mmCIF file of C-alpha atoms in Angstrom:
data_model
loop_
_atom_site.group_PDB
_atom_site.id
_atom_site.type_symbol
_atom_site.label_atom_id
_atom_site.label_comp_id
_atom_site.label_asym_id
_atom_site.label_seq_id
_atom_site.Cartn_x
_atom_site.Cartn_y
_atom_site.Cartn_z
ATOM 1 C CA MET A 1229 -19.338 -10.166 16.062
ATOM 2 C CA PRO A 1230 -17.017 -9.296 18.951
ATOM 3 C CA SER A 1231 -15.015 -6.126 18.734
ATOM 4 C CA PHE A 1232 -12.334 -4.534 20.827
ATOM 5 C CA ALA A 1233 -12.878 -1.933 23.481
ATOM 6 C CA ALA A 1234 -11.173 1.425 23.547
ATOM 7 C CA SER A 1235 -10.607 0.723 27.253
ATOM 8 C CA CYS A 1236 -7.587 -1.395 26.336
ATOM 9 C CA VAL A 1237 -4.685 1.041 26.717
ATOM 10 C CA GLY A 1238 -3.619 2.356 23.328
ATOM 11 C CA VAL A 1239 -6.040 0.069 21.508
ATOM 12 C CA ALA A 1240 -9.170 1.417 19.885
ATOM 13 C CA CYS A 1241 -11.962 0.028 17.758
ATOM 14 C CA GLY A 1242 -14.597 2.315 16.312
ATOM 15 C CA THR A 1243 -17.635 0.319 17.420
ATOM 16 C CA GLY A 1244 -16.526 0.364 21.052
ATOM 17 C CA TRP A 1245 -18.176 -2.947 21.931
ATOM 18 C CA PRO A 1246 -17.112 -4.628 25.186
ATOM 19 C CA GLY A 1247 -14.123 -6.909 24.889
ATOM 20 C CA CYS A 1248 -10.375 -7.014 25.092
ATOM 21 C CA ALA A 1249 -7.881 -6.986 22.244
ATOM 22 C CA ARG A 1250 -5.585 -9.484 23.894
ATOM 23 C CA ALA A 1251 -8.378 -11.995 24.302
ATOM 24 C CA TRP A 1252 -8.763 -12.224 20.542
ATOM 25 C CA VAL A 1253 -5.215 -11.846 19.279
ATOM 26 C CA SER A 1254 -4.509 -15.572 19.162
ATOM 27 C CA ARG A 1255 -7.871 -16.465 17.615
ATOM 28 C CA ARG A 1256 -7.769 -16.654 13.843
ATOM 29 C CA ARG A 1257 -10.914 -17.159 11.856
ATOM 30 C CA PRO A 1258 -10.387 -19.867 9.225
ATOM 31 C CA PRO A 1259 -9.555 -18.439 5.789
ATOM 32 C CA ARG A 1260 -12.741 -17.110 4.272
ATOM 33 C CA ILE A 1261 -12.868 -19.650 1.456
ATOM 34 C CA ARG A 1262 -16.371 -21.081 1.378
ATOM 35 C CA ALA A 1263 -19.057 -22.164 -1.039
ATOM 36 C CA SER A 1264 -22.028 -20.295 0.387
ATOM 37 C CA SER A 1265 -22.615 -16.572 0.559
ATOM 38 C CA GLY A 1266 -22.575 -14.618 3.780
ATOM 39 C CA ASP A 1267 -20.714 -11.725 5.323
ATOM 40 C CA ASN A 1268 -18.161 -9.880 3.210
ATOM 41 C CA ASP A 1269 -19.382 -11.369 -0.074
ATOM 42 C CA MET A 1270 -17.315 -8.737 -1.880
ATOM 43 C CA TYR A 1271 -14.301 -10.993 -1.306
ATOM 44 C CA TYR A 1272 -15.967 -13.840 -3.194
ATOM 45 C CA TYR A 1273 -16.708 -12.454 -6.624
ATOM 46 C CA TRP A 1274 -14.979 -15.632 -7.769
ATOM 47 C CA ASN A 1275 -15.874 -18.425 -5.385
ATOM 48 C CA THR A 1276 -14.879 -21.974 -6.253
ATOM 49 C CA GLY A 1277 -13.238 -22.332 -2.863
ATOM 50 C CA SER A 1278 -9.587 -21.669 -3.762
ATOM 51 C CA TRP A 1279 -6.999 -19.253 -2.452
ATOM 52 C CA ASP A 1280 -6.607 -17.908 -5.998
ATOM 53 C CA ASP A 1281 -10.280 -16.944 -6.015
ATOM 54 C CA PHE A 1282 -9.845 -15.012 -2.806
ATOM 55 C CA ALA A 1283 -6.697 -13.296 -4.097
ATOM 56 C CA ASP A 1284 -8.407 -12.234 -7.333
ATOM 57 C CA SER A 1285 -11.496 -11.048 -5.490
ATOM 58 C CA PHE A 1286 -9.313 -9.131 -3.048
ATOM 59 C CA ASN A 1287 -7.470 -7.423 -5.907
ATOM 60 C CA LEU A 1288 -10.817 -6.437 -7.423
ATOM 61 C CA VAL A 1289 -11.970 -4.901 -4.138
ATOM 62 C CA TRP A 1290 -8.642 -3.073 -3.902
ATOM 63 C CA LEU A 1291 -9.427 -1.419 -7.235
ATOM 64 C CA PHE A 1292 -12.932 -0.585 -5.992
ATOM 65 C CA SER A 1293 -11.313 1.227 -3.066
ATOM 66 C CA GLU A 1294 -8.851 3.079 -5.276
ATOM 67 C CA SER A 1295 -11.673 4.161 -7.577
ATOM 68 C CA ILE A 1296 -12.745 6.714 -4.951
ATOM 69 C CA GLN A 1297 -9.522 8.583 -5.739
ATOM 70 C CA GLY A 1298 -9.748 8.246 -9.516
ATOM 71 C CA ALA A 1299 -7.857 5.008 -10.177
ATOM 72 C CA ALA A 1300 -10.774 3.155 -11.711
ATOM 73 C CA ASP A 1301 -14.491 3.155 -12.369
ATOM 74 C CA PHE A 1302 -16.789 0.658 -10.653
ATOM 75 C CA HIS A 1303 -18.719 -0.187 -13.794
ATOM 76 C CA GLU A 1304 -15.606 -0.563 -15.934
ATOM 77 C CA LEU A 1305 -14.302 -2.964 -13.298
ATOM 78 C CA MET A 1306 -17.504 -4.992 -13.239
ATOM 79 C CA ARG A 1307 -17.666 -5.207 -17.030
ATOM 80 C CA THR A 1308 -14.111 -6.517 -16.978
ATOM 81 C CA ALA A 1309 -14.567 -8.963 -14.105
ATOM 82 C CA ARG A 1310 -17.579 -10.728 -15.599
ATOM 83 C CA HIS A 1311 -15.396 -12.074 -18.435
ATOM 84 C CA ILE A 1312 -12.708 -13.492 -16.133
ATOM 85 C CA ARG A 1313 -13.028 -17.171 -15.276
ATOM 86 C CA PRO A 1314 -12.112 -18.217 -11.718
ATOM 87 C CA GLY A 1315 -8.369 -18.512 -11.236
ATOM 88 C CA ASN A 1316 -7.585 -17.814 -14.895
ATOM 89 C CA VAL A 1317 -4.493 -15.604 -15.080
ATOM 90 C CA ASP A 1318 -4.731 -15.200 -18.856
ATOM 91 C CA ASP A 1319 -8.324 -13.982 -18.562
ATOM 92 C CA TRP A 1320 -7.255 -11.491 -15.904
ATOM 93 C CA TYR A 1321 -4.336 -10.240 -17.994
ATOM 94 C CA SER A 1322 -6.300 -9.910 -21.232
ATOM 95 C CA GLY A 1323 -9.399 -8.491 -19.546
ATOM 96 C CA PHE A 1324 -7.609 -5.673 -17.775
ATOM 97 C CA GLY A 1325 -5.368 -5.085 -20.768
ATOM 98 C CA ARG A 1326 -8.463 -4.708 -22.933
ATOM 99 C CA ILE A 1327 -10.200 -2.192 -20.666
ATOM 100 C CA GLY A 1328 -6.879 -0.360 -20.360
ATOM 101 C CA ASP A 1329 -6.653 -0.107 -24.149
ATOM 102 C CA HIS A 1330 -10.214 1.183 -24.365
ATOM 103 C CA VAL A 1331 -9.752 3.868 -21.721
ATOM 104 C CA LYS A 1332 -6.392 4.896 -23.197
ATOM 105 C CA ARG A 1333 -8.101 5.478 -26.556
ATOM 106 C CA LEU A 1334 -10.569 7.746 -24.790
ATOM 107 C CA ALA A 1335 -7.647 9.578 -23.199
ATOM 108 C CA ASP A 1336 -5.858 9.994 -26.529
ATOM 109 C CA GLN A 1337 -9.010 11.380 -28.132
ATOM 110 C CA ALA A 1338 -9.548 13.830 -25.280
ATOM 111 C CA ALA A 1339 -5.916 14.965 -25.417
ATOM 112 C CA ALA A 1340 -6.111 15.483 -29.171
ATOM 113 C CA GLY A 1341 -9.191 17.644 -28.660
ATOM 114 C CA GLY A 1342 -7.507 19.779 -26.018
ATOM 115 C CA HIS A 1343 -9.574 18.349 -23.140
ATOM 116 C CA ASP A 1344 -6.715 17.866 -20.704
ATOM 117 C CA THR A 1345 -8.841 17.216 -17.622
ATOM 118 C CA THR A 1346 -10.722 14.383 -19.313
ATOM 119 C CA ALA A 1347 -7.472 13.074 -20.773
ATOM 120 C CA SER A 1348 -5.809 13.095 -17.349
ATOM 121 C CA GLU A 1349 -8.664 11.188 -15.735
ATOM 122 C CA CYS A 1350 -8.681 8.564 -18.485
ATOM 123 C CA TYR A 1351 -4.911 8.136 -18.611
ATOM 124 C CA LEU A 1352 -4.793 7.590 -14.858
ATOM 125 C CA ARG A 1353 -7.513 4.944 -15.051
ATOM 126 C CA ALA A 1354 -5.704 3.273 -17.950
ATOM 127 C CA PHE A 1355 -2.559 3.225 -15.803
ATOM 128 C CA SER A 1356 -4.433 1.349 -13.077
ATOM 129 C CA TYR A 1357 -5.914 -1.170 -15.502
ATOM 130 C CA TYR A 1358 -2.566 -1.905 -17.149
ATOM 131 C CA ARG A 1359 -0.988 -2.248 -13.718
ATOM 132 C CA ALA A 1360 -3.774 -4.632 -12.705
ATOM 133 C CA ALA A 1361 -3.112 -6.677 -15.853
ATOM 134 C CA GLU A 1362 0.576 -7.174 -15.049
ATOM 135 C CA LEU A 1363 -0.049 -7.684 -11.329
ATOM 136 C CA ARG A 1364 -1.149 -11.307 -11.719
ATOM 137 C CA LEU A 1365 1.713 -12.306 -14.024
ATOM 138 C CA PRO A 1366 4.753 -14.096 -12.568
ATOM 139 C CA GLY A 1367 7.849 -11.948 -12.293
ATOM 140 C CA LYS A 1368 9.620 -13.590 -15.230
ATOM 141 C CA ASP A 1369 6.602 -13.690 -17.556
ATOM 142 C CA ALA A 1370 7.575 -12.090 -20.891
ATOM 143 C CA ARG A 1371 4.330 -10.096 -20.926
ATOM 144 C CA LYS A 1372 4.940 -8.385 -17.592
ATOM 145 C CA LEU A 1373 7.511 -5.728 -18.487
ATOM 146 C CA PRO A 1374 5.799 -4.473 -21.691
ATOM 147 C CA MET A 1375 2.550 -4.045 -19.755
ATOM 148 C CA TYR A 1376 4.437 -2.194 -17.022
ATOM 149 C CA TYR A 1377 5.818 0.217 -19.628
ATOM 150 C CA ARG A 1378 2.303 0.828 -20.940
ATOM 151 C CA ALA A 1379 1.112 1.561 -17.421
ATOM 152 C CA ILE A 1380 3.908 4.036 -16.698
ATOM 153 C CA ALA A 1381 3.401 5.836 -20.017
ATOM 154 C CA CYS A 1382 -0.243 6.392 -19.082
ATOM 155 C CA TRP A 1383 0.753 7.515 -15.601
ATOM 156 C CA GLN A 1384 3.071 10.166 -17.005
ATOM 157 C CA ALA A 1385 0.470 11.349 -19.510
ATOM 158 C CA GLY A 1386 -2.154 11.527 -16.777
ATOM 159 C CA ILE A 1387 -0.247 13.111 -13.919
ATOM 160 C CA THR A 1388 1.279 15.860 -16.092
ATOM 161 C CA ARG A 1389 -2.232 16.961 -17.076
ATOM 162 C CA SER A 1390 -3.653 16.734 -13.556
ATOM 163 C CA PRO A 1391 -4.091 19.675 -11.142
ATOM 164 C CA GLN A 1392 -1.728 17.960 -8.694
ATOM 165 C CA PRO A 1393 1.735 19.614 -8.656
ATOM 166 C CA HIS A 1394 4.159 16.799 -9.402
ATOM 167 C CA GLU A 1395 7.881 16.316 -9.956
ATOM 168 C CA ASP A 1396 9.818 13.207 -10.996
ATOM 169 C CA VAL A 1397 12.816 12.742 -8.693
ATOM 170 C CA LYS A 1398 15.867 10.508 -8.309
ATOM 171 C CA ILE A 1399 17.180 9.280 -4.957
ATOM 172 C CA ALA A 1400 20.810 8.176 -4.748
ATOM 173 C CA PHE A 1401 21.108 4.807 -3.010
ATOM 174 C CA ASP A 1402 23.786 2.132 -2.963
ATOM 175 C CA GLY A 1403 25.247 2.996 -6.355
ATOM 176 C CA ILE A 1404 21.907 3.328 -8.160
ATOM 177 C CA GLU A 1405 19.115 5.872 -8.426
ATOM 178 C CA LEU A 1406 15.661 5.122 -7.052
ATOM 179 C CA ALA A 1407 12.996 6.777 -9.191
ATOM 180 C CA GLY A 1408 10.284 8.601 -7.286
ATOM 181 C CA HIS A 1409 7.724 11.380 -7.295
ATOM 182 C CA PHE A 1410 7.401 14.502 -5.177
ATOM 183 C CA PHE A 1411 3.906 15.938 -4.761
ATOM 184 C CA ALA A 1412 3.606 19.511 -3.514
ATOM 185 C CA PRO A 1413 0.614 20.561 -1.370
ATOM 186 C CA ARG A 1414 -2.546 21.444 -3.291
ATOM 187 C CA ALA A 1415 -3.684 23.723 -0.481
ATOM 188 C CA ARG A 1416 -1.724 26.291 1.508
ATOM 189 C CA ILE A 1417 -2.628 25.516 5.103
ATOM 190 C CA PHE A 1418 0.645 25.405 7.030
ATOM 191 C CA ARG A 1419 3.269 28.084 7.362
ATOM 192 C CA ASP A 1420 5.909 27.813 4.671
ATOM 193 C CA PRO A 1421 7.647 25.544 4.151
ATOM 194 C CA PRO A 1422 5.089 22.757 4.713
ATOM 195 C CA PRO A 1423 5.580 19.342 6.326
ATOM 196 C CA CYS A 1424 6.218 16.277 4.167
ATOM 197 C CA ILE A 1425 5.161 12.628 4.436
ATOM 198 C CA VAL A 1426 7.251 9.799 2.981
ATOM 199 C CA PHE A 1427 4.752 7.184 1.758
ATOM 200 C CA LEU A 1428 6.127 3.639 1.317
ATOM 201 C CA SER A 1429 4.526 0.981 -0.879
ATOM 202 C CA GLY A 1430 4.417 -2.734 -0.122
ATOM 203 C CA ALA A 1431 5.678 -5.904 -1.856
ATOM 204 C CA ASP A 1432 6.190 -5.271 -5.611
ATOM 205 C CA ALA A 1433 3.780 -2.319 -5.653
ATOM 206 C CA LEU A 1434 4.350 0.751 -7.785
ATOM 207 C CA PRO A 1435 4.800 4.048 -5.912
ATOM 208 C CA GLU A 1436 2.516 5.672 -8.477
ATOM 209 C CA GLU A 1437 -0.341 3.614 -7.029
ATOM 210 C CA ASN A 1438 -0.019 5.516 -3.766
ATOM 211 C CA PHE A 1439 -1.514 8.495 -5.579
ATOM 212 C CA PHE A 1440 -4.813 6.605 -5.244
ATOM 213 C CA ARG A 1441 -4.110 5.363 -1.715
ATOM 214 C CA GLY A 1442 -3.636 8.599 0.154
ATOM 215 C CA VAL A 1443 -1.347 11.042 -1.649
ATOM 216 C CA GLN A 1444 -4.327 13.172 -2.678
ATOM 217 C CA TYR A 1445 -5.615 13.225 0.910
ATOM 218 C CA ILE A 1446 -2.176 14.359 2.064
ATOM 219 C CA THR A 1447 -1.684 17.174 -0.442
ATOM 220 C CA ALA A 1448 -5.263 18.412 -0.009
ATOM 221 C CA ARG A 1449 -4.410 18.976 3.663
ATOM 222 C CA GLY A 1450 -1.455 21.213 2.903
ATOM 223 C CA VAL A 1451 1.298 18.613 3.243
ATOM 224 C CA ALA A 1452 3.838 17.481 0.647
ATOM 225 C CA CYS A 1453 4.404 13.804 -0.133
ATOM 226 C CA LEU A 1454 7.311 11.738 -1.449
ATOM 227 C CA VAL A 1455 6.943 8.259 -2.947
ATOM 228 C CA PHE A 1456 9.697 6.170 -4.532
ATOM 229 C CA ASN A 1457 10.587 2.774 -5.985
ATOM 230 C CA GLY A 1458 12.327 0.995 -3.141
ATOM 231 C CA PRO A 1459 14.264 -2.270 -3.432
ATOM 232 C CA GLY A 1460 11.909 -5.025 -4.587
ATOM 233 C CA GLN A 1461 9.361 -2.548 -5.913
ATOM 234 C CA GLY A 1462 8.262 -0.950 -9.171
ATOM 235 C CA SER A 1463 11.065 -0.003 -11.528
ATOM 236 C CA THR A 1464 13.762 -1.007 -9.019
ATOM 237 C CA ILE A 1465 12.909 -4.715 -9.277
ATOM 238 C CA ARG A 1466 11.607 -4.647 -12.854
ATOM 239 C CA LEU A 1467 14.346 -2.579 -14.508
ATOM 240 C CA LEU A 1468 17.296 -2.674 -12.095
ATOM 241 C CA ASN A 1469 16.729 -6.185 -10.721
ATOM 242 C CA ARG A 1470 17.348 -5.020 -7.159
ATOM 243 C CA PRO A 1471 15.469 -7.220 -4.680
ATOM 244 C CA THR A 1472 13.956 -6.189 -1.396
ATOM 245 C CA ILE A 1473 16.199 -6.071 1.661
ATOM 246 C CA PRO A 1474 15.562 -6.562 5.388
ATOM 247 C CA ASP A 1475 17.371 -3.357 6.407
ATOM 248 C CA TYR A 1476 14.905 -1.065 4.675
ATOM 249 C CA GLU A 1477 16.028 1.853 6.787
ATOM 250 C CA ARG A 1478 18.852 2.304 4.272
ATOM 251 C CA PRO A 1479 16.756 3.329 1.240
ATOM 252 C CA VAL A 1480 14.350 5.214 3.490
ATOM 253 C CA SER A 1481 17.214 7.209 5.021
ATOM 254 C CA ALA A 1482 18.425 7.929 1.487
ATOM 255 C CA ALA A 1483 14.968 9.343 0.759
ATOM 256 C CA VAL A 1484 15.198 11.595 3.822
ATOM 257 C CA ASP A 1485 18.664 12.699 2.719
ATOM 258 C CA TYR A 1486 17.107 13.696 -0.593
ATOM 259 C CA LEU A 1487 14.384 15.684 1.177
ATOM 260 C CA MET A 1488 17.073 17.562 3.071
ATOM 261 C CA THR A 1489 18.218 19.020 -0.252
ATOM 262 C CA ARG A 1490 14.816 20.605 -0.901
ATOM 263 C CA ARG A 1491 13.950 24.076 0.331
ATOM 264 C CA ASP A 1492 10.204 23.691 -0.214
ATOM 265 C CA ILE A 1493 9.563 21.394 2.780
ATOM 266 C CA ASP A 1494 10.203 21.743 6.513
ATOM 267 C CA HIS A 1495 13.140 19.462 7.352
ATOM 268 C CA ASP A 1496 11.991 19.224 10.963
ATOM 269 C CA ARG A 1497 8.467 18.029 10.123
ATOM 270 C CA ILE A 1498 8.746 14.785 8.172
ATOM 271 C CA GLY A 1499 6.373 11.869 8.725
ATOM 272 C CA LEU A 1500 6.420 8.249 7.544
ATOM 273 C CA LEU A 1501 3.556 6.094 6.265
ATOM 274 C CA GLY A 1502 3.883 2.480 5.098
ATOM 275 C CA VAL A 1503 1.115 0.336 3.608
ATOM 276 C CA SER A 1504 0.795 -3.474 3.525
ATOM 277 C CA MET A 1505 4.296 -5.032 3.458
ATOM 278 C CA ALA A 1506 5.565 -1.554 4.291
ATOM 279 C CA GLY A 1507 3.863 -2.174 7.630
ATOM 280 C CA TYR A 1508 7.246 -3.809 8.258
ATOM 281 C CA TYR A 1509 9.367 -1.372 6.233
ATOM 282 C CA ALA A 1510 8.098 1.783 7.955
ATOM 283 C CA PRO A 1511 8.571 0.726 11.608
ATOM 284 C CA ARG A 1512 11.890 -0.862 10.664
ATOM 285 C CA ALA A 1513 13.045 2.436 9.160
ATOM 286 C CA ALA A 1514 11.824 4.419 12.172
ATOM 287 C CA CYS A 1515 13.943 2.214 14.441
ATOM 288 C CA PHE A 1516 17.097 3.682 12.888
ATOM 289 C CA GLU A 1517 16.061 6.890 11.117
ATOM 290 C CA HIS A 1518 15.244 9.410 13.822
ATOM 291 C CA ARG A 1519 14.500 12.374 11.578
ATOM 292 C CA PHE A 1520 10.881 11.208 11.367
ATOM 293 C CA LYS A 1521 8.482 12.975 13.715
ATOM 294 C CA ALA A 1522 5.742 10.318 13.448
ATOM 295 C CA CYS A 1523 5.175 6.927 11.823
ATOM 296 C CA VAL A 1524 2.082 5.036 10.622
ATOM 297 C CA ALA A 1525 2.062 1.303 9.869
ATOM 298 C CA TRP A 1526 -0.999 0.735 7.691
ATOM 299 C CA GLY A 1527 -1.216 -2.910 8.645
ATOM 300 C CA GLY A 1528 1.212 -4.000 11.342
ATOM 301 C CA LEU A 1529 3.740 -6.588 10.112
ATOM 302 C CA TYR A 1530 6.182 -7.899 12.698
ATOM 303 C CA ASN A 1531 7.804 -10.823 10.886
ATOM 304 C CA ILE A 1532 7.513 -11.213 7.116
ATOM 305 C CA LEU A 1533 8.309 -14.929 7.093
ATOM 306 C CA GLU A 1534 5.878 -15.990 9.808
ATOM 307 C CA ASP A 1535 3.195 -13.342 9.388
ATOM 308 C CA LEU A 1536 3.000 -13.035 5.596
ATOM 309 C CA TYR A 1537 4.982 -15.590 3.592
ATOM 310 C CA LEU A 1538 3.816 -18.620 5.566
ATOM 311 C CA TYR A 1539 0.464 -17.166 6.627
ATOM 312 C CA TYR A 1540 -0.838 -16.216 3.178
ATOM 313 C CA PRO A 1541 0.063 -18.848 0.531
ATOM 314 C CA PRO A 1542 -0.960 -16.857 -2.605
ATOM 315 C CA ILE A 1543 1.828 -14.329 -2.051
ATOM 316 C CA ARG A 1544 4.735 -16.772 -1.941
ATOM 317 C CA LYS A 1545 5.685 -16.698 -5.638
ATOM 318 C CA GLN A 1546 5.527 -12.908 -5.626
ATOM 319 C CA LEU A 1547 7.764 -12.672 -2.557
ATOM 320 C CA GLN A 1548 10.211 -15.143 -4.076
ATOM 321 C CA TRP A 1549 10.488 -12.880 -7.124
ATOM 322 C CA ILE A 1550 10.929 -9.580 -5.283
ATOM 323 C CA GLY A 1551 13.404 -11.217 -2.889
ATOM 324 C CA GLY A 1552 15.541 -12.588 -5.723
ATOM 325 C CA CYS A 1553 14.936 -16.117 -4.445
ATOM 326 C CA GLN A 1554 14.957 -19.149 -6.736
ATOM 327 C CA SER A 1555 13.041 -21.532 -4.482
ATOM 328 C CA ASP A 1556 10.654 -21.754 -1.579
ATOM 329 C CA GLU A 1557 13.476 -22.976 0.648
ATOM 330 C CA GLU A 1558 15.669 -20.009 -0.282
ATOM 331 C CA ALA A 1559 12.794 -17.586 0.307
ATOM 332 C CA ARG A 1560 12.097 -18.987 3.758
ATOM 333 C CA ALA A 1561 15.725 -18.546 4.748
ATOM 334 C CA TYR A 1562 15.873 -15.036 3.296
ATOM 335 C CA TYR A 1563 12.651 -13.690 4.786
ATOM 336 C CA ALA A 1564 13.572 -15.023 8.224
ATOM 337 C CA LYS A 1565 15.812 -11.929 8.344
ATOM 338 C CA PHE A 1566 12.819 -9.593 7.956
ATOM 339 C CA THR A 1567 11.778 -9.171 11.568
ATOM 340 C CA LEU A 1568 11.233 -6.343 14.039
ATOM 341 C CA GLN A 1569 12.244 -8.498 16.986
ATOM 342 C CA GLY A 1570 14.489 -6.608 19.382
ATOM 343 C CA LEU A 1571 14.344 -3.400 17.341
ATOM 344 C CA LEU A 1572 11.114 -1.613 18.234
ATOM 345 C CA PRO A 1573 12.363 -0.041 21.505
ATOM 346 C CA ARG A 1574 14.691 2.034 19.298
ATOM 347 C CA ILE A 1575 11.765 4.033 17.879
ATOM 348 C CA ARG A 1576 11.546 7.525 19.380
ATOM 349 C CA CYS A 1577 8.621 9.034 17.480
ATOM 350 C CA PRO A 1578 4.848 8.506 17.915
ATOM 351 C CA VAL A 1579 3.498 5.416 16.131
ATOM 352 C CA LEU A 1580 0.032 4.537 14.833
ATOM 353 C CA ILE A 1581 -0.803 1.007 13.682
ATOM 354 C CA THR A 1582 -4.076 0.421 11.830
ATOM 355 C CA HIS A 1583 -5.216 -3.156 11.302
ATOM 356 C CA GLY A 1584 -8.293 -5.160 10.367
ATOM 357 C CA ILE A 1585 -9.294 -7.774 12.919
ATOM 358 C CA TRP A 1586 -9.942 -10.416 10.239
ATOM 359 C CA ASP A 1587 -6.944 -9.582 8.046
ATOM 360 C CA THR A 1588 -6.507 -12.651 5.828
ATOM 361 C CA LYS A 1589 -2.945 -11.792 4.781
ATOM 362 C CA VAL A 1590 -1.354 -10.708 8.066
ATOM 363 C CA PRO A 1591 -2.697 -11.917 11.440
ATOM 364 C CA LEU A 1592 -3.868 -9.464 14.061
ATOM 365 C CA SER A 1593 -1.269 -10.928 16.420
ATOM 366 C CA SER A 1594 1.427 -9.407 14.197
ATOM 367 C CA ALA A 1595 0.067 -5.898 14.737
ATOM 368 C CA GLN A 1596 -0.451 -6.553 18.444
ATOM 369 C CA ARG A 1597 3.114 -7.755 18.939
ATOM 370 C CA THR A 1598 4.467 -4.727 17.095
ATOM 371 C CA PHE A 1599 2.374 -2.457 19.299
ATOM 372 C CA ASP A 1600 3.332 -4.231 22.529
ATOM 373 C CA GLU A 1601 7.070 -3.920 21.899
ATOM 374 C CA LEU A 1602 6.986 -0.187 21.201
ATOM 375 C CA ALA A 1603 8.514 1.783 24.072
ATOM 376 C CA VAL A 1604 7.200 5.227 23.122
ATOM 377 C CA LYS A 1605 4.321 6.692 25.120
ATOM 378 C CA ASP A 1606 2.463 8.096 22.115
ATOM 379 C CA LYS A 1607 1.398 4.886 20.396
ATOM 380 C CA GLU A 1608 -1.944 3.630 19.151
ATOM 381 C CA LEU A 1609 -3.288 0.377 17.722
ATOM 382 C CA ARG A 1610 -6.457 1.284 15.814
ATOM 383 C CA LEU A 1611 -8.507 -1.799 14.983
ATOM 384 C CA TYR A 1612 -11.326 -2.040 12.447
ATOM 385 C CA ASP A 1613 -14.021 -4.717 12.456
ATOM 386 C CA ASP A 1614 -16.874 -5.894 10.212
ATOM 387 C CA VAL A 1615 -19.385 -3.568 11.844
ATOM 388 C CA GLU A 1616 -17.456 -0.354 11.267
ATOM 389 C CA GLY A 1617 -15.811 -1.682 8.122
ATOM 390 C CA GLY A 1618 -12.140 -2.216 7.424
ATOM 391 C CA ALA A 1619 -11.727 -5.691 8.920
ATOM 392 C CA GLU A 1620 -9.669 -6.990 5.988
ATOM 393 C CA HIS A 1621 -6.066 -6.415 4.946
ATOM 394 C CA CYS A 1622 -5.170 -2.717 4.925
ATOM 395 C CA ASN A 1623 -8.819 -2.032 5.772
ATOM 396 C CA ILE A 1624 -9.572 -1.980 2.047
ATOM 397 C CA GLU A 1625 -13.333 -1.894 2.402
ATOM 398 C CA ASN A 1626 -13.251 1.310 4.469
ATOM 399 C CA TRP A 1627 -10.623 3.620 3.025
ATOM 400 C CA VAL A 1628 -13.011 6.550 3.068
ATOM 401 C CA GLN A 1629 -12.622 6.538 6.869
ATOM 402 C CA VAL A 1630 -9.222 4.932 7.399
ATOM 403 C CA ILE A 1631 -7.064 7.080 5.111
ATOM 404 C CA PRO A 1632 -8.234 10.446 6.513
ATOM 405 C CA TYR A 1633 -7.787 9.085 10.046
ATOM 406 C CA GLN A 1634 -4.178 8.103 9.360
ATOM 407 C CA VAL A 1635 -3.300 11.294 7.511
ATOM 408 C CA ASP A 1636 -4.884 13.521 10.157
ATOM 409 C CA TRP A 1637 -3.094 11.572 12.903
ATOM 410 C CA LEU A 1638 0.223 12.214 11.180
ATOM 411 C CA ILE A 1639 -0.530 15.875 10.545
ATOM 412 C CA ASP A 1640 -1.434 16.428 14.205
ATOM 413 C CA ARG A 1641 2.114 15.364 15.062
ATOM 414 C CA LEU A 1642 3.752 17.418 12.314
ATOM 415 C CA ARG A 1643 2.252 20.757 13.311
#
């Protein structure tokens, strides 16, 4: 399979095969919905040829990737998946709810016996399973909020028993408070006070999930990390009914304002990392918030309407919900406002964009356009292919390489 050469200025691909990024930007492989097996079979655990099958298989692989950082166990996932019929939301909900209940019982038993480490590990896995259960439910489904509460209760029980220093925080924004978490460094590497990375989630994701998507890599390297429920996400959409907004620099700047009140981080060494839909949020914020010293878009997203809503059909209902939209027509009009067009030259800090060349959710052209319109000299578009691994959305099949690369890149610019 063709790859992209590091000889393209600012563009790198780990395999280093001859080629040119621009030559492939406009070429999109057809959606990988097929009846026969072949490359990347992990995305076809369910394979009747529907988009729903791909979405469910993708979500399963996402949990596989998070399992490296303690979110799940491979065998628990496989035992759950084998009882889920293709495209069956009720099977998905009940299956992950059931494994969540089982692992929570193990956690409760361990806690009662004074085994806090075991209890922490089990509670955190139960959190992930309950979150997975509610993930597939429509926003207004009556089962969604109770399952969310179960997930958060397990998160709190797990993180308070973990070795990771953790603090629940509140960020004042637009007349409300955005709930978040501050994670102190687990290792003393930098001079005091240490740098801090603001880590943004995507779509309706929970900021707690970022603990399994890079927070532990960050704190192990001597850097603090802040995550929070932005508009359209986590508790902000579920409990406060505040939808996502195009001008995401506003809540992000509020988060930086909060960090300025802390004495345990270096106010002059703050980085920004955004994953998935936050591949739009993070660059957008960096266009206006110049207190960031570096920015990573973990999946470049230039235009949410064209490059996500229209490009990836399974996400449309979810985006309608988090955008407060009542119809497809309303969502299309609303998400047309979510674009980086004309803004990227405002960014002053170094920028890294990581992207999979066969990303099924966001086309490579979206990352390329974001990269091309950046005016800063220190910019990089790091591409991952099938040979190296990480060709899919947010490089989910190669986090063991991608996450350290991104975190180290940020840290190099926060020294």
